GROMACS .gro file of C-alpha atoms in nm:
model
  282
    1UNK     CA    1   0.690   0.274  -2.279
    2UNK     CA    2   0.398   0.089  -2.270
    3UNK     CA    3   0.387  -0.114  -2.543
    4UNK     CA    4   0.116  -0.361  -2.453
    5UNK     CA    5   0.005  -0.462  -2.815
    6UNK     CA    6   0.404  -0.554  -2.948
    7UNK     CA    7  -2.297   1.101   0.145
    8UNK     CA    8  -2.527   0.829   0.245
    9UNK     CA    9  -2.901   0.861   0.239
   10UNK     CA   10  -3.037   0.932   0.612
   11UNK     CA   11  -3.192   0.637   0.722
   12UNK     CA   12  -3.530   0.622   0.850
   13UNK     CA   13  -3.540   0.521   1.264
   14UNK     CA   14  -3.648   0.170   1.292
   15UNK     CA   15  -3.991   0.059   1.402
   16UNK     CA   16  -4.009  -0.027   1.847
   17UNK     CA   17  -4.088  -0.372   1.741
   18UNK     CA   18  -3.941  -0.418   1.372
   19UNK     CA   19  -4.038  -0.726   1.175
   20UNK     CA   20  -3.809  -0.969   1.093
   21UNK     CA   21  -3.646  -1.006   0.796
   22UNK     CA   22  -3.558  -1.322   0.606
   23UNK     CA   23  -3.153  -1.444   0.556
   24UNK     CA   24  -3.028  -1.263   0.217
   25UNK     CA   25  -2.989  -1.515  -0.016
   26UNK     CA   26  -2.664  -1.611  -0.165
   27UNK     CA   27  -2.745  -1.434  -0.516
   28UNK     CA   28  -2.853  -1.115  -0.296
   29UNK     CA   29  -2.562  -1.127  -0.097
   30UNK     CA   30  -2.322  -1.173  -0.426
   31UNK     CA   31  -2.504  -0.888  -0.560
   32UNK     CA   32  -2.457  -0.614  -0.283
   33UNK     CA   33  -2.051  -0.643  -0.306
   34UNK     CA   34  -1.950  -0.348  -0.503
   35UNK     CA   35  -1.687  -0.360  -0.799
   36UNK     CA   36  -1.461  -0.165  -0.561
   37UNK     CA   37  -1.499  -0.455  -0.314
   38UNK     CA   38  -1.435  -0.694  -0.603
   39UNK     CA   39  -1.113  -0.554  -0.762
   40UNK     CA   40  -0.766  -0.814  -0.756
   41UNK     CA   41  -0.556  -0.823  -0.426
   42UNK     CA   42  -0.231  -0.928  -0.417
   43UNK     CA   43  -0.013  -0.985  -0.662
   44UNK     CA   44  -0.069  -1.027  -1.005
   45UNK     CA   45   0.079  -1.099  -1.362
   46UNK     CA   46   0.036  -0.978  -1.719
   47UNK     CA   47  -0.026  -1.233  -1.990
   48UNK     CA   48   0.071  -1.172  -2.362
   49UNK     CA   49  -0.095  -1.441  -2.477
   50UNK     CA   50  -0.158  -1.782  -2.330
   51UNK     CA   51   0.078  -1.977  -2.560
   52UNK     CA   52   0.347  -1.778  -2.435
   53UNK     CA   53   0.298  -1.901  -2.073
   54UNK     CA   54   0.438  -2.222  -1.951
   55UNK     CA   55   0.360  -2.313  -2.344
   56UNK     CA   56  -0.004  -2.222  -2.277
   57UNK     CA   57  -0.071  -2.549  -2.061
   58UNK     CA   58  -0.329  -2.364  -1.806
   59UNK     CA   59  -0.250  -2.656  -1.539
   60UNK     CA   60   0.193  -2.543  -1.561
   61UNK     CA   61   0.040  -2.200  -1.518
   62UNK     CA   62  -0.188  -2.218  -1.297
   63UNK     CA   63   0.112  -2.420  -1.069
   64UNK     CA   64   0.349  -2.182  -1.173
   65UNK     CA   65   0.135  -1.897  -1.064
   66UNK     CA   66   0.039  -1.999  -0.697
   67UNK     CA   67   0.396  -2.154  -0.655
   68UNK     CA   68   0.464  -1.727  -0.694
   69UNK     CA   69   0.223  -1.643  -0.473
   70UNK     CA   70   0.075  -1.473  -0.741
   71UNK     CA   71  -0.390  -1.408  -0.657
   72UNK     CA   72  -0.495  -1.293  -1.012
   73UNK     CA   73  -0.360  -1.298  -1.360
   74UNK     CA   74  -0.382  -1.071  -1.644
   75UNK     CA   75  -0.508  -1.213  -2.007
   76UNK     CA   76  -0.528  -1.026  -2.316
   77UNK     CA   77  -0.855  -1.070  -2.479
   78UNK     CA   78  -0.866  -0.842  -2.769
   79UNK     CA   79  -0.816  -0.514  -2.975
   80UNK     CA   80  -0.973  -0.397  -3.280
   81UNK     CA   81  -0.734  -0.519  -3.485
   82UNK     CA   82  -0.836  -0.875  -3.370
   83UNK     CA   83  -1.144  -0.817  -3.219
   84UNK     CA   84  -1.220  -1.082  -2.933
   85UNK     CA   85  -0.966  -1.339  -2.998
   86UNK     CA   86  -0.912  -1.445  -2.637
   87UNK     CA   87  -1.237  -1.636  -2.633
   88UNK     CA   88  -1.034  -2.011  -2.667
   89UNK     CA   89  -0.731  -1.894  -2.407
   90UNK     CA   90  -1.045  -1.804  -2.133
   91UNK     CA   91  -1.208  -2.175  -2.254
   92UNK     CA   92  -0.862  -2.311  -2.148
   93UNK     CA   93  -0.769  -2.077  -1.810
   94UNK     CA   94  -1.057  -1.986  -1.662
   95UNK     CA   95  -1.165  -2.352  -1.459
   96UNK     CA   96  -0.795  -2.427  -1.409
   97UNK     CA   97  -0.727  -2.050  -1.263
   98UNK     CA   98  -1.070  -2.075  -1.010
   99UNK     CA   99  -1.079  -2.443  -0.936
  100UNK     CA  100  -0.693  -2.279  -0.784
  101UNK     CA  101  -0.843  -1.973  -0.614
  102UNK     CA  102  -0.647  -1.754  -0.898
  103UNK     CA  103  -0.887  -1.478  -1.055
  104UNK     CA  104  -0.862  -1.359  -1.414
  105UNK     CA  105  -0.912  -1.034  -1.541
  106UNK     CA  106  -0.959  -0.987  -1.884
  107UNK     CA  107  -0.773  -0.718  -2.081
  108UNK     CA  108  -0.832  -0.471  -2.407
  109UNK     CA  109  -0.671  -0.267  -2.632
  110UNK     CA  110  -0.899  -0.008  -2.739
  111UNK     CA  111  -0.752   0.227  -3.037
  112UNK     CA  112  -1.038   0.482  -2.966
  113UNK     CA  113  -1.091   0.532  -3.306
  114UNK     CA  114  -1.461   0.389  -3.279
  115UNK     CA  115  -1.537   0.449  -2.849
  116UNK     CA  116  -1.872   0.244  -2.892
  117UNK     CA  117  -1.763  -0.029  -3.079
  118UNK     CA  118  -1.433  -0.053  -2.853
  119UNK     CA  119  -1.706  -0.075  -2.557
  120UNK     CA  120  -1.918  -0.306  -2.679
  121UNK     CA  121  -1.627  -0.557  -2.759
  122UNK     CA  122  -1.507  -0.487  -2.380
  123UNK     CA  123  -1.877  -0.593  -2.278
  124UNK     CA  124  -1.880  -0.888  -2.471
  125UNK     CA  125  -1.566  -0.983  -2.354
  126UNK     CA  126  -1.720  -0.935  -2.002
  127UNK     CA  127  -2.044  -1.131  -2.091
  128UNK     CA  128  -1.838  -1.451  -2.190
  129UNK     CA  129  -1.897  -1.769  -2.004
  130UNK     CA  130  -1.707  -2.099  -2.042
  131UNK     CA  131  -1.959  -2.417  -2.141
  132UNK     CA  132  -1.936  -2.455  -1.723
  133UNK     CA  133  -2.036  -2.080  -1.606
  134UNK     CA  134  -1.688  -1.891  -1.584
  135UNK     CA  135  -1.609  -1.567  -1.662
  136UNK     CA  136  -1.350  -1.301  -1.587
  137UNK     CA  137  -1.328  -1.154  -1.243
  138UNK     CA  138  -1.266  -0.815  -1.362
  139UNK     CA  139  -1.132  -0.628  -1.677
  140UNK     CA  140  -0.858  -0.357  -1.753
  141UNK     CA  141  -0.844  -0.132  -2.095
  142UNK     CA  142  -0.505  -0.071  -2.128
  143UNK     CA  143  -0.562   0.315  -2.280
  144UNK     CA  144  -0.239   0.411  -2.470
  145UNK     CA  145  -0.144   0.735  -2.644
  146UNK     CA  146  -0.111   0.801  -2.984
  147UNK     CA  147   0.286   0.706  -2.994
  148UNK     CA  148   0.117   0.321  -2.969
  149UNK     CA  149  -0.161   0.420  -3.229
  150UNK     CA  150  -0.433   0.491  -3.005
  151UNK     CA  151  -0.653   0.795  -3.107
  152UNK     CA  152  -0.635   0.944  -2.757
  153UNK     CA  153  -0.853   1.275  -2.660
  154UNK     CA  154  -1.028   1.347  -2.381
  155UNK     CA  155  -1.381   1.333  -2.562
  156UNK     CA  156  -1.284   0.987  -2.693
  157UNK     CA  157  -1.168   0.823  -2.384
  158UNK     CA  158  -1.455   0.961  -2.164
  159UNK     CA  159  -1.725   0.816  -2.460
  160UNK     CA  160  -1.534   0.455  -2.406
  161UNK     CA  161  -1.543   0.435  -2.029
  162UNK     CA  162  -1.902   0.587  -2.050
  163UNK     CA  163  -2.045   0.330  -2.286
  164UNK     CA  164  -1.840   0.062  -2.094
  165UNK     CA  165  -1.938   0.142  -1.806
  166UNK     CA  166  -2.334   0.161  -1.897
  167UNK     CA  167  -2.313  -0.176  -2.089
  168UNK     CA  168  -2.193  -0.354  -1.837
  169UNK     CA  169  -2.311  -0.250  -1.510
  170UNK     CA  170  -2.200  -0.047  -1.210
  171UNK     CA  171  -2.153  -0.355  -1.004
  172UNK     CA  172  -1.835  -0.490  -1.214
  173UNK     CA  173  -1.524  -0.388  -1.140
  174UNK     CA  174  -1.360  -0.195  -1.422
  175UNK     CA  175  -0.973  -0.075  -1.387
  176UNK     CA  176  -0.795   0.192  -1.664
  177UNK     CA  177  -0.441   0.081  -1.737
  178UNK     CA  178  -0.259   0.358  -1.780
  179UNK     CA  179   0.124   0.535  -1.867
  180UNK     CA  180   0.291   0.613  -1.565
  181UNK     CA  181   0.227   1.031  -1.488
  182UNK     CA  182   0.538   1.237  -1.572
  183UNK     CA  183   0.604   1.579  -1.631
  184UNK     CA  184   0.641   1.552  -1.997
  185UNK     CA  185   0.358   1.351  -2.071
  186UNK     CA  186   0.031   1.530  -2.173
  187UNK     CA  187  -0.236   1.276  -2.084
  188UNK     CA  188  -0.590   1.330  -2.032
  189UNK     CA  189  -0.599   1.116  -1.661
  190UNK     CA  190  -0.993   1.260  -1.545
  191UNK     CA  191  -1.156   1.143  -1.834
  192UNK     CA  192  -0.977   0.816  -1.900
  193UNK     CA  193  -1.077   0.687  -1.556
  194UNK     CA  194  -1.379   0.845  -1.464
  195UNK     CA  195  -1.582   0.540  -1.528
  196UNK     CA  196  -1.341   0.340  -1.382
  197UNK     CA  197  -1.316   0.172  -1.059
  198UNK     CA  198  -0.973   0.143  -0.995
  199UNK     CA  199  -0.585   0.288  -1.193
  200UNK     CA  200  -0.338   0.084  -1.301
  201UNK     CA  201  -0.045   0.303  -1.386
  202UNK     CA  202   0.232   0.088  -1.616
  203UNK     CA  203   0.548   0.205  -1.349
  204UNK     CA  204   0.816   0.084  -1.565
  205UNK     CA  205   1.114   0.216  -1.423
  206UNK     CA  206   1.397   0.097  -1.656
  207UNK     CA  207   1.682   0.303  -1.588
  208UNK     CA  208   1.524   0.474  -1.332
  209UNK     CA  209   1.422   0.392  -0.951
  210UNK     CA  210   1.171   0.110  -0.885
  211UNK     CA  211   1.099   0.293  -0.555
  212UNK     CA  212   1.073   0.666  -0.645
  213UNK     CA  213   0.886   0.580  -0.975
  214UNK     CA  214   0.606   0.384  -0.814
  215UNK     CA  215   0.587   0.645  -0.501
  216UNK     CA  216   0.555   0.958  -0.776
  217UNK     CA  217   0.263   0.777  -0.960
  218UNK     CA  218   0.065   0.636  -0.674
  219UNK     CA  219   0.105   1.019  -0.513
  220UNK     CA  220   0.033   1.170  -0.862
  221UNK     CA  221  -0.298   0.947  -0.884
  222UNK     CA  222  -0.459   0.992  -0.550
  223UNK     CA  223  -0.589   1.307  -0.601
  224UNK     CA  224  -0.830   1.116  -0.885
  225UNK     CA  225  -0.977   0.963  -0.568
  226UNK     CA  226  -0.984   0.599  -0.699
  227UNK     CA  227  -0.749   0.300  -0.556
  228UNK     CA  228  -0.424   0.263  -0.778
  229UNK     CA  229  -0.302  -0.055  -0.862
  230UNK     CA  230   0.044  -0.040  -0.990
  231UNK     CA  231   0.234  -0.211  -1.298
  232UNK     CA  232   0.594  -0.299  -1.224
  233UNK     CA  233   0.832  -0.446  -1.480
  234UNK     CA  234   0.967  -0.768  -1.514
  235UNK     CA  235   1.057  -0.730  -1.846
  236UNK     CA  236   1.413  -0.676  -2.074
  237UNK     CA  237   1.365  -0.325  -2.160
  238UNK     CA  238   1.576  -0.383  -2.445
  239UNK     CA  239   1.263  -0.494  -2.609
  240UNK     CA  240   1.194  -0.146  -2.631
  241UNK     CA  241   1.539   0.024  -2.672
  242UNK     CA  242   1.651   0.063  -2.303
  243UNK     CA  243   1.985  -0.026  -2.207
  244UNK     CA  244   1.923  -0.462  -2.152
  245UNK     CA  245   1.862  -0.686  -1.845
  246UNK     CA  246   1.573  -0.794  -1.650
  247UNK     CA  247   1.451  -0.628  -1.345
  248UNK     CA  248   1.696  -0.786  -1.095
  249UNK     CA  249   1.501  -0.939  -0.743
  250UNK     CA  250   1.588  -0.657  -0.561
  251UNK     CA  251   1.443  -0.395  -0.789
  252UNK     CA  252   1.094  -0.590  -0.783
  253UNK     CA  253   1.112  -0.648  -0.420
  254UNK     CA  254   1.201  -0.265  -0.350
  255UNK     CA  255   0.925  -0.221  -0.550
  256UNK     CA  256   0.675  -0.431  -0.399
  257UNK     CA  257   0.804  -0.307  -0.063
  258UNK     CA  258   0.732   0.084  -0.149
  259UNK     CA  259   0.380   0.023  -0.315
  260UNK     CA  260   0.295  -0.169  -0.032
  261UNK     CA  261   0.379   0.113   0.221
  262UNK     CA  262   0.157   0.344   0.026
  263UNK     CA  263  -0.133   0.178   0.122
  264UNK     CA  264  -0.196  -0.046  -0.223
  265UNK     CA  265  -0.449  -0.369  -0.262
  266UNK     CA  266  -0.253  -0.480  -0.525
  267UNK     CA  267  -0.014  -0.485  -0.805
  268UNK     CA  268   0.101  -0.658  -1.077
  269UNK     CA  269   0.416  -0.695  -1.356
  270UNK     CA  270   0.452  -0.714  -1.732
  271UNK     CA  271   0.524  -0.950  -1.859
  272UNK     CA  272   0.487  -1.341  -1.757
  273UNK     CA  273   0.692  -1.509  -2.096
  274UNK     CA  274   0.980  -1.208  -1.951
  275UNK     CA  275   0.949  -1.247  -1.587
  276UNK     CA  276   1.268  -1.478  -1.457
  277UNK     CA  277   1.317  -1.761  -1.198
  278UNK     CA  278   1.480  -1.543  -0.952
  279UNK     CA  279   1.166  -1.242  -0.997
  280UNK     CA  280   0.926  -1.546  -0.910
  281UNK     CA  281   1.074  -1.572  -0.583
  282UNK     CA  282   0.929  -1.245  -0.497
   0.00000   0.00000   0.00000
């Protein structure tokens, strides 16, 4: 399940007595980190939608969040159903989440029924800036399949992440959220995230192994060359018509344990409204 809507240039030899050259400047410096350098570390959570966390009071979440050791959070910004109707949740989050050090990333749905329009909403979810400056720190697409109404070919997804990416830059950092790989799911993996800076791969294990499941998808991925960042869950599955329970704490720290030892820069869990006292603790 993923049911998130329910080689260098040679260089020339340098001069005997080169010239010097002035300091960069902080906007030059800013501008020569690449969106690689840029993606979330750490530990992160998904957000619904802000009313559903800590009753959407950014300042309880914001608390709640760094208490958890938690770096970035997750906030669903739109689909085309709604279009960009997480404008007044990033009002609210964004200068409570930076004045704590916490970075945002913003987060789609696009159905892929209309690629360019689906892009340009991602841009202008991008381009957003609170009355003070803020903005997100990066932004997912969560790319479903067609069991969650998405209209997923290869020809589709590629024209999405192409007009993304060329609307917004190759300097922000751009991450495809995608089902975890298995051998019975035919998903087109190259041209969903070859635009993309970074995979998130939704490792839900349910009633399966926190620790195999996110060591199958992170070896899976490699071979598309890009850093994975996976999705555990902290969720009932019963939501979804698995056998019930939460993740207990020693399924999310097995699993935080074994991403870890593959080499990850970070990972993150659906869902924060789910997620229990006892998962905080890890």
């Amino acid at each position: 399940t993923g049911a998130h809507d329910a080689g260098p240039a040679a260089s020339t030899p340098p001069a005997e007595e080169p010239a010097p050259q002035p300091a960069a400047t902080p906007e030059v410096a800013a501008a020569s980190v690449s969106a690689v350098d840029r993606l979330p570390r750490g530990k992160g959570m998904w957000i619904h939608y802000l009313e559903r966390a800590e009753g959407g009071d950014p300042a309880a979440l914001v608390a709640r969040a760094t208490a958890a050791g938690l770096t970035h959070v997750f906030v669903r910004l739109g689909s085309p159903k709604t279009g960009f109707s997480g404008k007044g949740d990033l009002a609210r989050l964004l200068p409570a989440a930076h004045a704590a050090g916490l970075q945002v990333v913003g987060w789609d749905f696009p159905f892929l029924d209309d690629p360019a329009a689906d892009a340009a909403r991602g841009a202008e979810e991008i381009a957003y800036r609170t009355p003070d400056g803020h903005g997100v720190d990066a932004f997912t697409a969560d790319i479903e399949t067609g069991g969650e109404g998405v209209n997923l070919t290869a020809a589709a997804a590629d024209a999405y992440g192409e007009g993304l990416r060329r609307l917004v830059g190759p300097e922000f950092p751009l991450i495809a959220t995608v089902p975890k790989p298995t051998v019975a799911r035919a998903y087109p993996y190259t041209e969903v995230t070859r635009h993309f800076d970074a995979i998130a791969p939704m490792v839900y294990w349910l009633t399966g192994d926190p620790v195999a499941d996110v060591v199958k998808s992170i070896d899976a991925l490699a071979p598309l060359g890009k850093p994975i960042l996976p999705i555990g869950q902290a969720y009932d599955g019963a939501v979804d018509g698995w056998p019930g329970g939460a993740p207990s704490k020693d399924a999310i720290a097995r699993f935080i344990a074994a991403a870890s030892s593959k080499g990850v820069r970070g990972l993150s869990f659906w869902v924060w409204h789910h997620a229990t006292a006892d998962q905080d603790e890890r």
